[in-house]
Amino acid sequence: MSDDVGPRLRALRTLRGISQRELAKRCGVTHSSLSLIEQNKVSPSVSSLKKILDAIPISVGDFFTMDLESRNQVFYCADELPDIGSGDVVYRLVGANRETRALSFIIETYAAGADTGREMIAHQGEEAGVIIEGEIEITINAETRTLGPGEAYYFNTNIPHRFRNPGKVACRLVSCCTPAKTF
């Protein structure tokens, strides 16, 4: 098998906006095995490679002949938005595969009772968002407010902040922050 399988697989996965964990889940290969394959430390069998490629989906032939030069993808299907969140907080990042991304545009879902953690977070930049459904309690420094559908926020992210869903149903919101976060 070709020596460029690992880098080629990583490039394709990134181009399609699929996280390593998501691809591992889709194809039934462990995350650590997939990582080793992408690093060219392990060479997958043809059947393992086919199983991985079927989960993307792409044929083995197309995988080896496809031009994987970095292109700026414009449109994304829902399954091309990798989940970069954790636990009961889902962050679907638009444009994860764009190397020169200047912002992070994220569809966020907080399960009932979910939050960003007990600790307040702070980082350089700005963030804005609008609540689509449910409600979210946002604490910025010492100020707390609960927002519902159609309501929005905008703040400087170097001020400590925290998000929490106090409701009994999931909250979905769309946010944008700068500079682009690397996940």
JSON list of N, CA and C in Angstrom, two decimals, residues 117-166:
[
{"chain": "A", "resi": 117, "resn": "GLY", "atom": "N", "xyz": [-18.97, 24.37, 32.21]},
{"chain": "A", "resi": 117, "resn": "GLY", "atom": "CA", "xyz": [-18.10, 24.04, 33.34]},
{"chain": "A", "resi": 117, "resn": "GLY", "atom": "C", "xyz": [-18.27, 25.02, 34.48]},
{"chain": "A", "resi": 118, "resn": "ARG", "atom": "N", "xyz": [-17.83, 24.62, 35.65]},
{"chain": "A", "resi": 118, "resn": "ARG", "atom": "CA", "xyz": [-17.95, 25.49, 36.83]},
{"chain": "A", "resi": 118, "resn": "ARG", "atom": "C", "xyz": [-17.06, 26.71, 36.74]},
{"chain": "A", "resi": 119, "resn": "GLU", "atom": "N", "xyz": [-15.89, 26.52, 36.13]},
{"chain": "A", "resi": 119, "resn": "GLU", "atom": "CA", "xyz": [-14.93, 27.62, 35.99]},
{"chain": "A", "resi": 119, "resn": "GLU", "atom": "C", "xyz": [-15.37, 28.56, 34.87]},
{"chain": "A", "resi": 120, "resn": "MET", "atom": "N", "xyz": [-15.19, 29.84, 35.11]},
{"chain": "A", "resi": 120, "resn": "MET", "atom": "CA", "xyz": [-15.44, 30.83, 34.07]},
{"chain": "A", "resi": 120, "resn": "MET", "atom": "C", "xyz": [-14.29, 30.70, 33.05]},
{"chain": "A", "resi": 121, "resn": "ILE", "atom": "N", "xyz": [-14.59, 30.94, 31.79]},
{"chain": "A", "resi": 121, "resn": "ILE", "atom": "CA", "xyz": [-13.55, 30.87, 30.76]},
{"chain": "A", "resi": 121, "resn": "ILE", "atom": "C", "xyz": [-13.30, 32.26, 30.19]},
{"chain": "A", "resi": 122, "resn": "ALA", "atom": "N", "xyz": [-12.09, 32.48, 29.71]},
{"chain": "A", "resi": 122, "resn": "ALA", "atom": "CA", "xyz": [-11.75, 33.76, 29.08]},
{"chain": "A", "resi": 122, "resn": "ALA", "atom": "C", "xyz": [-10.69, 33.48, 28.02]},
{"chain": "A", "resi": 123, "resn": "HIS", "atom": "N", "xyz": [-10.76, 34.18, 26.93]},
{"chain": "A", "resi": 123, "resn": "HIS", "atom": "CA", "xyz": [-9.79, 34.06, 25.84]},
{"chain": "A", "resi": 123, "resn": "HIS", "atom": "C", "xyz": [-9.86, 35.33, 25.02]},
{"chain": "A", "resi": 124, "resn": "GLN", "atom": "N", "xyz": [-8.85, 35.58, 24.24]},
{"chain": "A", "resi": 124, "resn": "GLN", "atom": "CA", "xyz": [-8.78, 36.79, 23.43]},
{"chain": "A", "resi": 124, "resn": "GLN", "atom": "C", "xyz": [-9.85, 36.78, 22.36]},
{"chain": "A", "resi": 125, "resn": "GLY", "atom": "N", "xyz": [-10.52, 37.90, 22.11]},
{"chain": "A", "resi": 125, "resn": "GLY", "atom": "CA", "xyz": [-11.44, 37.99, 20.99]},
{"chain": "A", "resi": 125, "resn": "GLY", "atom": "C", "xyz": [-12.81, 38.52, 21.37]},
{"chain": "A", "resi": 126, "resn": "GLU", "atom": "N", "xyz": [-13.76, 38.26, 20.46]},
{"chain": "A", "resi": 126, "resn": "GLU", "atom": "CA", "xyz": [-15.14, 38.67, 20.64]},
{"chain": "A", "resi": 126, "resn": "GLU", "atom": "C", "xyz": [-16.04, 37.48, 20.30]},
{"chain": "A", "resi": 127, "resn": "GLU", "atom": "N", "xyz": [-17.25, 37.50, 20.86]},
{"chain": "A", "resi": 127, "resn": "GLU", "atom": "CA", "xyz": [-18.22, 36.44, 20.57]},
{"chain": "A", "resi": 127, "resn": "GLU", "atom": "C", "xyz": [-19.61, 37.04, 20.49]},
{"chain": "A", "resi": 128, "resn": "ALA", "atom": "N", "xyz": [-20.39, 36.53, 19.56]},
{"chain": "A", "resi": 128, "resn": "ALA", "atom": "CA", "xyz": [-21.78, 36.94, 19.41]},
{"chain": "A", "resi": 128, "resn": "ALA", "atom": "C", "xyz": [-22.59, 35.70, 19.09]},
{"chain": "A", "resi": 129, "resn": "GLY", "atom": "N", "xyz": [-23.87, 35.73, 19.45]},
{"chain": "A", "resi": 129, "resn": "GLY", "atom": "CA", "xyz": [-24.72, 34.59, 19.15]},
{"chain": "A", "resi": 129, "resn": "GLY", "atom": "C", "xyz": [-26.18, 34.93, 19.25]},
{"chain": "A", "resi": 130, "resn": "VAL", "atom": "N", "xyz": [-27.00, 34.04, 18.71]},
{"chain": "A", "resi": 130, "resn": "VAL", "atom": "CA", "xyz": [-28.45, 34.19, 18.78]},
{"chain": "A", "resi": 130, "resn": "VAL", "atom": "C", "xyz": [-29.05, 32.85, 19.18]},
{"chain": "A", "resi": 131, "resn": "ILE", "atom": "N", "xyz": [-30.02, 32.88, 20.08]},
{"chain": "A", "resi": 131, "resn": "ILE", "atom": "CA", "xyz": [-30.65, 31.65, 20.57]},
{"chain": "A", "resi": 131, "resn": "ILE", "atom": "C", "xyz": [-31.74, 31.25, 19.57]},
{"chain": "A", "resi": 132, "resn": "ILE", "atom": "N", "xyz": [-31.71, 29.99, 19.16]},
{"chain": "A", "resi": 132, "resn": "ILE", "atom": "CA", "xyz": [-32.68, 29.47, 18.19]},
{"chain": "A", "resi": 132, "resn": "ILE", "atom": "C", "xyz": [-33.85, 28.80, 18.90]},
{"chain": "A", "resi": 133, "resn": "GLU", "atom": "N", "xyz": [-33.54, 27.97, 19.91]},
{"chain": "A", "resi": 133, "resn": "GLU", "atom": "CA", "xyz": [-34.60, 27.31, 20.68]},
{"chain": "A", "resi": 133, "resn": "GLU", "atom": "C", "xyz": [-34.11, 27.01, 22.08]},
{"chain": "A", "resi": 134, "resn": "GLY", "atom": "N", "xyz": [-35.04, 26.91, 23.02]},
{"chain": "A", "resi": 134, "resn": "GLY", "atom": "CA", "xyz": [-34.68, 26.68, 24.42]},
{"chain": "A", "resi": 134, "resn": "GLY", "atom": "C", "xyz": [-34.22, 27.97, 25.06]},
{"chain": "A", "resi": 135, "resn": "GLU", "atom": "N", "xyz": [-33.48, 27.82, 26.17]},
{"chain": "A", "resi": 135, "resn": "GLU", "atom": "CA", "xyz": [-32.97, 29.00, 26.85]},
{"chain": "A", "resi": 135, "resn": "GLU", "atom": "C", "xyz": [-31.56, 28.74, 27.35]},
{"chain": "A", "resi": 136, "resn": "ILE", "atom": "N", "xyz": [-30.78, 29.81, 27.45]},
{"chain": "A", "resi": 136, "resn": "ILE", "atom": "CA", "xyz": [-29.40, 29.71, 27.92]},
{"chain": "A", "resi": 136, "resn": "ILE", "atom": "C", "xyz": [-29.15, 30.84, 28.92]},
{"chain": "A", "resi": 137, "resn": "GLU", "atom": "N", "xyz": [-28.50, 30.46, 30.02]},
{"chain": "A", "resi": 137, "resn": "GLU", "atom": "CA", "xyz": [-28.10, 31.45, 31.02]},
{"chain": "A", "resi": 137, "resn": "GLU", "atom": "C", "xyz": [-26.63, 31.78, 30.74]},
{"chain": "A", "resi": 138, "resn": "ILE", "atom": "N", "xyz": [-26.36, 33.04, 30.53]},
{"chain": "A", "resi": 138, "resn": "ILE", "atom": "CA", "xyz": [-24.99, 33.47, 30.24]},
{"chain": "A", "resi": 138, "resn": "ILE", "atom": "C", "xyz": [-24.52, 34.37, 31.37]},
{"chain": "A", "resi": 139, "resn": "THR", "atom": "N", "xyz": [-23.36, 34.03, 31.92]},
{"chain": "A", "resi": 139, "resn": "THR", "atom": "CA", "xyz": [-22.74, 34.85, 32.96]},
{"chain": "A", "resi": 139, "resn": "THR", "atom": "C", "xyz": [-21.50, 35.47, 32.34]},
{"chain": "A", "resi": 140, "resn": "ILE", "atom": "N", "xyz": [-21.44, 36.79, 32.38]},
{"chain": "A", "resi": 140, "resn": "ILE", "atom": "CA", "xyz": [-20.28, 37.53, 31.89]},
{"chain": "A", "resi": 140, "resn": "ILE", "atom": "C", "xyz": [-19.82, 38.41, 33.05]},
{"chain": "A", "resi": 141, "resn": "ASN", "atom": "N", "xyz": [-18.67, 38.04, 33.60]},
{"chain": "A", "resi": 141, "resn": "ASN", "atom": "CA", "xyz": [-18.14, 38.68, 34.80]},
{"chain": "A", "resi": 141, "resn": "ASN", "atom": "C", "xyz": [-19.14, 38.46, 35.92]},
{"chain": "A", "resi": 142, "resn": "ALA", "atom": "N", "xyz": [-19.75, 39.50, 36.47]},
{"chain": "A", "resi": 142, "resn": "ALA", "atom": "CA", "xyz": [-20.70, 39.33, 37.57]},
{"chain": "A", "resi": 142, "resn": "ALA", "atom": "C", "xyz": [-22.14, 39.47, 37.10]},
{"chain": "A", "resi": 143, "resn": "GLU", "atom": "N", "xyz": [-22.36, 39.65, 35.79]},
{"chain": "A", "resi": 143, "resn": "GLU", "atom": "CA", "xyz": [-23.70, 39.85, 35.24]},
{"chain": "A", "resi": 143, "resn": "GLU", "atom": "C", "xyz": [-24.23, 38.55, 34.64]},
{"chain": "A", "resi": 144, "resn": "THR", "atom": "N", "xyz": [-25.44, 38.15, 35.02]},
{"chain": "A", "resi": 144, "resn": "THR", "atom": "CA", "xyz": [-26.07, 36.93, 34.52]},
{"chain": "A", "resi": 144, "resn": "THR", "atom": "C", "xyz": [-27.42, 37.26, 33.91]},
{"chain": "A", "resi": 145, "resn": "ARG", "atom": "N", "xyz": [-27.69, 36.64, 32.76]},
{"chain": "A", "resi": 145, "resn": "ARG", "atom": "CA", "xyz": [-28.98, 36.85, 32.11]},
{"chain": "A", "resi": 145, "resn": "ARG", "atom": "C", "xyz": [-29.37, 35.57, 31.40]},
{"chain": "A", "resi": 146, "resn": "THR", "atom": "N", "xyz": [-30.67, 35.25, 31.42]},
{"chain": "A", "resi": 146, "resn": "THR", "atom": "CA", "xyz": [-31.20, 34.10, 30.69]},
{"chain": "A", "resi": 146, "resn": "THR", "atom": "C", "xyz": [-31.85, 34.61, 29.41]},
{"chain": "A", "resi": 147, "resn": "LEU", "atom": "N", "xyz": [-31.42, 34.03, 28.29]},
{"chain": "A", "resi": 147, "resn": "LEU", "atom": "CA", "xyz": [-31.93, 34.43, 26.98]},
{"chain": "A", "resi": 147, "resn": "LEU", "atom": "C", "xyz": [-32.75, 33.31, 26.35]},
{"chain": "A", "resi": 148, "resn": "GLY", "atom": "N", "xyz": [-33.77, 33.69, 25.58]},
{"chain": "A", "resi": 148, "resn": "GLY", "atom": "CA", "xyz": [-34.61, 32.72, 24.89]},
{"chain": "A", "resi": 148, "resn": "GLY", "atom": "C", "xyz": [-34.56, 32.93, 23.39]},
{"chain": "A", "resi": 149, "resn": "PRO", "atom": "N", "xyz": [-35.38, 32.19, 22.64]},
{"chain": "A", "resi": 149, "resn": "PRO", "atom": "CA", "xyz": [-35.37, 32.25, 21.18]},
{"chain": "A", "resi": 149, "resn": "PRO", "atom": "C", "xyz": [-35.47, 33.68, 20.64]},
{"chain": "A", "resi": 150, "resn": "GLY", "atom": "N", "xyz": [-34.61, 33.98, 19.67]},
{"chain": "A", "resi": 150, "resn": "GLY", "atom": "CA", "xyz": [-34.61, 35.29, 19.05]},
{"chain": "A", "resi": 150, "resn": "GLY", "atom": "C", "xyz": [-33.76, 36.32, 19.77]},
{"chain": "A", "resi": 151, "resn": "GLU", "atom": "N", "xyz": [-33.37, 36.04, 21.01]},
{"chain": "A", "resi": 151, "resn": "GLU", "atom": "CA", "xyz": [-32.53, 36.97, 21.75]},
{"chain": "A", "resi": 151, "resn": "GLU", "atom": "C", "xyz": [-31.06, 36.67, 21.44]},
{"chain": "A", "resi": 152, "resn": "ALA", "atom": "N", "xyz": [-30.22, 37.68, 21.64]},
{"chain": "A", "resi": 152, "resn": "ALA", "atom": "CA", "xyz": [-28.83, 37.56, 21.22]},
{"chain": "A", "resi": 152, "resn": "ALA", "atom": "C", "xyz": [-27.88, 38.16, 22.25]},
{"chain": "A", "resi": 153, "resn": "TYR", "atom": "N", "xyz": [-26.60, 37.91, 22.04]},
{"chain": "A", "resi": 153, "resn": "TYR", "atom": "CA", "xyz": [-25.55, 38.46, 22.91]},
{"chain": "A", "resi": 153, "resn": "TYR", "atom": "C", "xyz": [-24.34, 38.81, 22.06]},
{"chain": "A", "resi": 154, "resn": "TYR", "atom": "N", "xyz": [-23.49, 39.69, 22.63]},
{"chain": "A", "resi": 154, "resn": "TYR", "atom": "CA", "xyz": [-22.24, 40.08, 21.98]},
{"chain": "A", "resi": 154, "resn": "TYR", "atom": "C", "xyz": [-21.34, 40.60, 23.08]},
{"chain": "A", "resi": 155, "resn": "PHE", "atom": "N", "xyz": [-20.14, 40.03, 23.23]},
{"chain": "A", "resi": 155, "resn": "PHE", "atom": "CA", "xyz": [-19.25, 40.48, 24.30]},
{"chain": "A", "resi": 155, "resn": "PHE", "atom": "C", "xyz": [-17.79, 40.23, 23.95]},
{"chain": "A", "resi": 156, "resn": "ASN", "atom": "N", "xyz": [-16.92, 40.87, 24.70]},
{"chain": "A", "resi": 156, "resn": "ASN", "atom": "CA", "xyz": [-15.49, 40.72, 24.58]},
{"chain": "A", "resi": 156, "resn": "ASN", "atom": "C", "xyz": [-15.12, 39.47, 25.38]},
{"chain": "A", "resi": 157, "resn": "THR", "atom": "N", "xyz": [-14.51, 38.48, 24.74]},
{"chain": "A", "resi": 157, "resn": "THR", "atom": "CA", "xyz": [-14.27, 37.19, 25.40]},
{"chain": "A", "resi": 157, "resn": "THR", "atom": "C", "xyz": [-13.10, 37.17, 26.39]},
{"chain": "A", "resi": 158, "resn": "ASN", "atom": "N", "xyz": [-12.38, 38.28, 26.51]},
{"chain": "A", "resi": 158, "resn": "ASN", "atom": "CA", "xyz": [-11.34, 38.28, 27.55]},
{"chain": "A", "resi": 158, "resn": "ASN", "atom": "C", "xyz": [-11.96, 38.54, 28.93]},
{"chain": "A", "resi": 159, "resn": "ILE", "atom": "N", "xyz": [-13.27, 38.83, 28.95]},
{"chain": "A", "resi": 159, "resn": "ILE", "atom": "CA", "xyz": [-14.01, 38.94, 30.21]},
{"chain": "A", "resi": 159, "resn": "ILE", "atom": "C", "xyz": [-14.48, 37.52, 30.56]},
{"chain": "A", "resi": 160, "resn": "PRO", "atom": "N", "xyz": [-14.22, 37.06, 31.80]},
{"chain": "A", "resi": 160, "resn": "PRO", "atom": "CA", "xyz": [-14.63, 35.70, 32.18]},
{"chain": "A", "resi": 160, "resn": "PRO", "atom": "C", "xyz": [-16.12, 35.47, 31.93]},
{"chain": "A", "resi": 161, "resn": "HIS", "atom": "N", "xyz": [-16.43, 34.31, 31.34]},
{"chain": "A", "resi": 161, "resn": "HIS", "atom": "CA", "xyz": [-17.82, 34.01, 30.99]},
{"chain": "A", "resi": 161, "resn": "HIS", "atom": "C", "xyz": [-18.12, 32.52, 31.12]},
{"chain": "A", "resi": 162, "resn": "ARG", "atom": "N", "xyz": [-19.42, 32.21, 31.15]},
{"chain": "A", "resi": 162, "resn": "ARG", "atom": "CA", "xyz": [-19.88, 30.84, 31.33]},
{"chain": "A", "resi": 162, "resn": "ARG", "atom": "C", "xyz": [-21.28, 30.72, 30.73]},
{"chain": "A", "resi": 163, "resn": "PHE", "atom": "N", "xyz": [-21.60, 29.56, 30.15]},
{"chain": "A", "resi": 163, "resn": "PHE", "atom": "CA", "xyz": [-22.92, 29.29, 29.59]},
{"chain": "A", "resi": 163, "resn": "PHE", "atom": "C", "xyz": [-23.55, 28.10, 30.32]},
{"chain": "A", "resi": 164, "resn": "ARG", "atom": "N", "xyz": [-24.87, 28.18, 30.58]},
{"chain": "A", "resi": 164, "resn": "ARG", "atom": "CA", "xyz": [-25.57, 27.08, 31.26]},
{"chain": "A", "resi": 164, "resn": "ARG", "atom": "C", "xyz": [-27.01, 27.03, 30.77]},
{"chain": "A", "resi": 165, "resn": "ASN", "atom": "N", "xyz": [-27.50, 25.82, 30.54]},
{"chain": "A", "resi": 165, "resn": "ASN", "atom": "CA", "xyz": [-28.89, 25.64, 30.16]},
{"chain": "A", "resi": 165, "resn": "ASN", "atom": "C", "xyz": [-29.69, 25.30, 31.42]},
{"chain": "A", "resi": 166, "resn": "PRO", "atom": "N", "xyz": [-30.45, 26.27, 31.95]},
{"chain": "A", "resi": 166, "resn": "PRO", "atom": "CA", "xyz": [-31.24, 26.01, 33.17]},
{"chain": "A", "resi": 166, "resn": "PRO", "atom": "C", "xyz": [-32.58, 25.33, 32.88]}
]
